[in-house]
Amino acid sequence: MRVPWYIYIPLPIIVTCVALYLFVKDADSVSPPSPEAVHNSVELWKTGYPISEETIQKVRDNNQADAPVEIIQTPEPELELTPELVVDISEINLHESSPALNALVDASYSAAQLIKYSEQMMLKERAQPARIAFERVIDSAKDATAEDRKFAASYIRNLAKKTPLWNPDPTTRKALEINISLNKIYQDQSEKIITMLQDTVINASDGTVIAKVNITAIKIAEVTDENKDTPTQSSLSISKDTPLVTFSITQAADLDSKIPAALYYAVRSKNNLVQKHTTLPKRPNDISALDALHTYITRFAWVNAATPVSQPATQKTPPTSGSSE
């Protein structure tokens, strides 16, 4: 006999539901188990899964390893704060109406003092004393570093635009004789070289010195295709009693850099011969030689360069005309 589907399909479901109901209807699934029930359950589990002595020892060792370690903190030493360096500039005084170009030359002021004084003068819009003090950083401060001089030179470049020409009177300017020997093949560059040197000296010296340039053309060798790129020996001097500065020229473009560089060296050497107070630094390599002539050769150093070695550099320089400083 075949059992109909409406009997064999619902029958298992009904049997299952009735069995589940009878099994859980008296069970308490909300209240926590009593301590006795928990103890009995644990003891029953221990009976089925006994714990070895080796396992117990491992648990004890791990507990000891995880025990908190007492950390002894050593108090950090108190930092000793270095007091801010006090720079005394009370003795520096350039408040007169026309300070001399050699002001502060024979004083023993540090670079820090001169820089601080210059900064205060700039705040008071007194450009001339500020410029003079920055010049002393370059040529007089014994402790001045390359960075100090670079800092001073950058301000000298800006202050030169804010100060009137120191000596506008052409009749009182000193003459700086510049003698140059060049290969004859560069003779057509003579006018350009003379103009460049005259403009550089009059502007860099702030009207205190003028350049008288003499160029001698020398024939070194016949120019051929083989030797046209061979460097030719040239020279520059600013007086008969100073060392001759030699340099090599390979092409006409070299004249724009080699001649100003030779002039810087010659002016620096001449200053070492005629006076003892100022010491010009070596020409910096991070700027052009032409720029160095305007910023690292101070105005008083230009006056020294135009002074004969046998004649001490005078400290009576022409005052600034129309200066309000």
PDB file of N, CA, C and O in Angstrom, residues 60-96:
ATOM      1  N   ARG A  60      52.953  27.022  35.732  1.00  0.00           N
ATOM      2  CA  ARG A  60      53.575  27.791  36.817  1.00  0.00           C
ATOM      3  C   ARG A  60      54.716  28.669  36.291  1.00  0.00           C
ATOM      4  O   ARG A  60      54.859  29.836  36.677  1.00  0.00           O
ATOM      5  N   ASP A  61      55.542  28.098  35.372  1.00  0.00           N
ATOM      6  CA  ASP A  61      56.657  28.867  34.816  1.00  0.00           C
ATOM      7  C   ASP A  61      56.163  30.077  34.019  1.00  0.00           C
ATOM      8  O   ASP A  61      56.721  31.176  34.094  1.00  0.00           O
ATOM      9  N   ASN A  62      55.094  29.888  33.243  1.00  0.00           N
ATOM     10  CA  ASN A  62      54.543  30.991  32.454  1.00  0.00           C
ATOM     11  C   ASN A  62      53.974  32.084  33.347  1.00  0.00           C
ATOM     12  O   ASN A  62      54.092  33.273  33.066  1.00  0.00           O
ATOM     13  N   ASN A  63      53.362  31.696  34.434  1.00  0.00           N
ATOM     14  CA  ASN A  63      52.811  32.691  35.355  1.00  0.00           C
ATOM     15  C   ASN A  63      53.910  33.544  35.984  1.00  0.00           C
ATOM     16  O   ASN A  63      53.753  34.749  36.178  1.00  0.00           O
ATOM     17  N   GLN A  64      55.055  32.874  36.295  1.00  0.00           N
ATOM     18  CA  GLN A  64      56.168  33.627  36.866  1.00  0.00           C
ATOM     19  C   GLN A  64      56.782  34.583  35.837  1.00  0.00           C
ATOM     20  O   GLN A  64      57.205  35.691  36.167  1.00  0.00           O
ATOM     21  N   ALA A  65      56.828  34.147  34.574  1.00  0.00           N
ATOM     22  CA  ALA A  65      57.400  34.992  33.531  1.00  0.00           C
ATOM     23  C   ALA A  65      56.525  36.208  33.249  1.00  0.00           C
ATOM     24  O   ALA A  65      57.012  37.282  32.902  1.00  0.00           O
ATOM     25  N   ASP A  66      55.216  36.041  33.416  1.00  0.00           N
ATOM     26  CA  ASP A  66      54.284  37.139  33.151  1.00  0.00           C
ATOM     27  C   ASP A  66      54.092  38.050  34.343  1.00  0.00           C
ATOM     28  O   ASP A  66      53.332  39.016  34.267  1.00  0.00           O
ATOM     29  N   ALA A  67      54.785  37.749  35.443  1.00  0.00           N
ATOM     30  CA  ALA A  67      54.624  38.588  36.632  1.00  0.00           C
ATOM     31  C   ALA A  67      55.171  39.979  36.357  1.00  0.00           C
ATOM     32  O   ALA A  67      56.167  40.141  35.644  1.00  0.00           O
ATOM     33  N   PRO A  68      54.534  41.010  36.846  1.00  0.00           N
ATOM     34  CA  PRO A  68      55.004  42.383  36.584  1.00  0.00           C
ATOM     35  C   PRO A  68      56.403  42.617  37.141  1.00  0.00           C
ATOM     36  O   PRO A  68      56.740  42.168  38.222  1.00  0.00           O
ATOM     37  N   VAL A  69      57.232  43.272  36.347  1.00  0.00           N
ATOM     38  CA  VAL A  69      58.605  43.565  36.736  1.00  0.00           C
ATOM     39  C   VAL A  69      58.647  44.972  37.308  1.00  0.00           C
ATOM     40  O   VAL A  69      58.112  45.919  36.719  1.00  0.00           O
ATOM     41  N   GLU A  70      59.289  45.120  38.390  1.00  0.00           N
ATOM     42  CA  GLU A  70      59.402  46.427  39.023  1.00  0.00           C
ATOM     43  C   GLU A  70      60.412  47.280  38.237  1.00  0.00           C
ATOM     44  O   GLU A  70      61.550  46.895  38.053  1.00  0.00           O
ATOM     45  N   ILE A  71      59.946  48.389  37.723  1.00  0.00           N
ATOM     46  CA  ILE A  71      60.780  49.282  36.917  1.00  0.00           C
ATOM     47  C   ILE A  71      61.242  50.439  37.777  1.00  0.00           C
ATOM     48  O   ILE A  71      60.430  51.157  38.352  1.00  0.00           O
ATOM     49  N   ILE A  72      62.566  50.575  37.840  1.00  0.00           N
ATOM     50  CA  ILE A  72      63.138  51.669  38.614  1.00  0.00           C
ATOM     51  C   ILE A  72      63.444  52.807  37.652  1.00  0.00           C
ATOM     52  O   ILE A  72      64.283  52.680  36.761  1.00  0.00           O
ATOM     53  N   GLN A  73      62.746  53.877  37.765  1.00  0.00           N
ATOM     54  CA  GLN A  73      62.933  55.027  36.894  1.00  0.00           C
ATOM     55  C   GLN A  73      63.970  55.982  37.465  1.00  0.00           C
ATOM     56  O   GLN A  73      63.817  56.459  38.583  1.00  0.00           O
ATOM     57  N   THR A  74      65.010  56.158  36.673  1.00  0.00           N
ATOM     58  CA  THR A  74      66.042  57.109  37.075  1.00  0.00           C
ATOM     59  C   THR A  74      65.625  58.506  36.647  1.00  0.00           C
ATOM     60  O   THR A  74      65.298  58.723  35.468  1.00  0.00           O
ATOM     61  N   PRO A  75      65.578  59.421  37.540  1.00  0.00           N
ATOM     62  CA  PRO A  75      65.150  60.771  37.158  1.00  0.00           C
ATOM     63  C   PRO A  75      66.096  61.372  36.133  1.00  0.00           C
ATOM     64  O   PRO A  75      67.313  61.231  36.221  1.00  0.00           O
ATOM     65  N   GLU A  76      65.503  61.983  35.092  1.00  0.00           N
ATOM     66  CA  GLU A  76      66.317  62.602  34.052  1.00  0.00           C
ATOM     67  C   GLU A  76      67.042  63.828  34.608  1.00  0.00           C
ATOM     68  O   GLU A  76      66.471  64.594  35.368  1.00  0.00           O
ATOM     69  N   PRO A  77      68.296  63.967  34.204  1.00  0.00           N
ATOM     70  CA  PRO A  77      69.038  65.133  34.701  1.00  0.00           C
ATOM     71  C   PRO A  77      68.420  66.422  34.171  1.00  0.00           C
ATOM     72  O   PRO A  77      67.955  66.479  33.029  1.00  0.00           O
ATOM     73  N   GLU A  78      68.430  67.422  34.965  1.00  0.00           N
ATOM     74  CA  GLU A  78      67.880  68.698  34.556  1.00  0.00           C
ATOM     75  C   GLU A  78      68.779  69.345  33.499  1.00  0.00           C
ATOM     76  O   GLU A  78      69.995  69.350  33.610  1.00  0.00           O
ATOM     77  N   LEU A  79      68.137  69.819  32.433  1.00  0.00           N
ATOM     78  CA  LEU A  79      68.886  70.452  31.362  1.00  0.00           C
ATOM     79  C   LEU A  79      69.375  71.827  31.802  1.00  0.00           C
ATOM     80  O   LEU A  79      68.604  72.632  32.329  1.00  0.00           O
ATOM     81  N   GLU A  80      70.664  72.033  31.568  1.00  0.00           N
ATOM     82  CA  GLU A  80      71.219  73.335  31.903  1.00  0.00           C
ATOM     83  C   GLU A  80      71.039  74.275  30.708  1.00  0.00           C
ATOM     84  O   GLU A  80      71.619  74.082  29.655  1.00  0.00           O
ATOM     85  N   LEU A  81      70.187  75.235  30.856  1.00  0.00           N
ATOM     86  CA  LEU A  81      69.919  76.170  29.789  1.00  0.00           C
ATOM     87  C   LEU A  81      71.056  77.180  29.670  1.00  0.00           C
ATOM     88  O   LEU A  81      71.417  77.841  30.638  1.00  0.00           O
ATOM     89  N   THR A  82      71.620  77.221  28.441  1.00  0.00           N
ATOM     90  CA  THR A  82      72.701  78.173  28.208  1.00  0.00           C
ATOM     91  C   THR A  82      72.109  79.573  28.093  1.00  0.00           C
ATOM     92  O   THR A  82      71.214  79.804  27.271  1.00  0.00           O
ATOM     93  N   PRO A  83      72.561  80.474  28.910  1.00  0.00           N
ATOM     94  CA  PRO A  83      72.007  81.829  28.835  1.00  0.00           C
ATOM     95  C   PRO A  83      72.311  82.469  27.492  1.00  0.00           C
ATOM     96  O   PRO A  83      73.347  82.210  26.881  1.00  0.00           O
ATOM     97  N   GLU A  84      71.376  83.257  26.989  1.00  0.00           N
ATOM     98  CA  GLU A  84      71.548  83.921  25.706  1.00  0.00           C
ATOM     99  C   GLU A  84      72.730  84.891  25.777  1.00  0.00           C
ATOM    100  O   GLU A  84      72.882  85.644  26.730  1.00  0.00           O
ATOM    101  N   LEU A  85      73.569  84.798  24.737  1.00  0.00           N
ATOM    102  CA  LEU A  85      74.759  85.633  24.700  1.00  0.00           C
ATOM    103  C   LEU A  85      74.360  87.100  24.565  1.00  0.00           C
ATOM    104  O   LEU A  85      73.595  87.476  23.673  1.00  0.00           O
ATOM    105  N   VAL A  86      74.851  87.894  25.479  1.00  0.00           N
ATOM    106  CA  VAL A  86      74.565  89.327  25.457  1.00  0.00           C
ATOM    107  C   VAL A  86      75.675  90.028  24.681  1.00  0.00           C
ATOM    108  O   VAL A  86      76.849  89.921  25.024  1.00  0.00           O
ATOM    109  N   VAL A  87      75.312  90.709  23.619  1.00  0.00           N
ATOM    110  CA  VAL A  87      76.266  91.419  22.783  1.00  0.00           C
ATOM    111  C   VAL A  87      76.207  92.898  23.145  1.00  0.00           C
ATOM    112  O   VAL A  87      75.186  93.561  22.943  1.00  0.00           O
ATOM    113  N   ASP A  88      77.298  93.371  23.705  1.00  0.00           N
ATOM    114  CA  ASP A  88      77.359  94.767  24.159  1.00  0.00           C
ATOM    115  C   ASP A  88      77.866  95.652  23.024  1.00  0.00           C
ATOM    116  O   ASP A  88      78.967  95.472  22.517  1.00  0.00           O
ATOM    117  N   ILE A  89      77.043  96.609  22.615  1.00  0.00           N
ATOM    118  CA  ILE A  89      77.443  97.535  21.545  1.00  0.00           C
ATOM    119  C   ILE A  89      77.409  98.980  22.058  1.00  0.00           C
ATOM    120  O   ILE A  89      77.407  99.919  21.254  1.00  0.00           O
ATOM    121  N   SER A  90      77.409  99.129  23.373  1.00  0.00           N
ATOM    122  CA  SER A  90      77.286 100.470  23.948  1.00  0.00           C
ATOM    123  C   SER A  90      78.469 101.366  23.593  1.00  0.00           C
ATOM    124  O   SER A  90      78.332 102.594  23.543  1.00  0.00           O
ATOM    125  N   GLU A  91      79.650 100.769  23.321  1.00  0.00           N
ATOM    126  CA  GLU A  91      80.828 101.585  23.028  1.00  0.00           C
ATOM    127  C   GLU A  91      80.941 101.951  21.549  1.00  0.00           C
ATOM    128  O   GLU A  91      81.783 102.763  21.176  1.00  0.00           O
ATOM    129  N   ILE A  92      80.123 101.338  20.702  1.00  0.00           N
ATOM    130  CA  ILE A  92      80.171 101.667  19.276  1.00  0.00           C
ATOM    131  C   ILE A  92      79.312 102.908  19.037  1.00  0.00           C
ATOM    132  O   ILE A  92      78.128 102.920  19.358  1.00  0.00           O
ATOM    133  N   ASN A  93      79.919 103.915  18.489  1.00  0.00           N
ATOM    134  CA  ASN A  93      79.199 105.165  18.284  1.00  0.00           C
ATOM    135  C   ASN A  93      79.615 105.799  16.963  1.00  0.00           C
ATOM    136  O   ASN A  93      80.724 106.288  16.813  1.00  0.00           O
ATOM    137  N   LEU A  94      78.714 105.749  15.992  1.00  0.00           N
ATOM    138  CA  LEU A  94      78.947 106.385  14.700  1.00  0.00           C
ATOM    139  C   LEU A  94      77.803 107.346  14.385  1.00  0.00           C
ATOM    140  O   LEU A  94      77.328 107.417  13.258  1.00  0.00           O
ATOM    141  N   HIS A  95      77.385 108.053  15.386  1.00  0.00           N
ATOM    142  CA  HIS A  95      76.221 108.912  15.193  1.00  0.00           C
ATOM    143  C   HIS A  95      76.574 110.290  14.666  1.00  0.00           C
ATOM    144  O   HIS A  95      75.698 111.125  14.480  1.00  0.00           O
ATOM    145  N   GLU A  96      77.876 110.544  14.440  1.00  0.00           N
ATOM    146  CA  GLU A  96      78.252 111.837  13.899  1.00  0.00           C
ATOM    147  C   GLU A  96      77.715 111.983  12.486  1.00  0.00           C
ATOM    148  O   GLU A  96      77.388 110.988  11.832  1.00  0.00           O
TER     149      GLU A  96
END
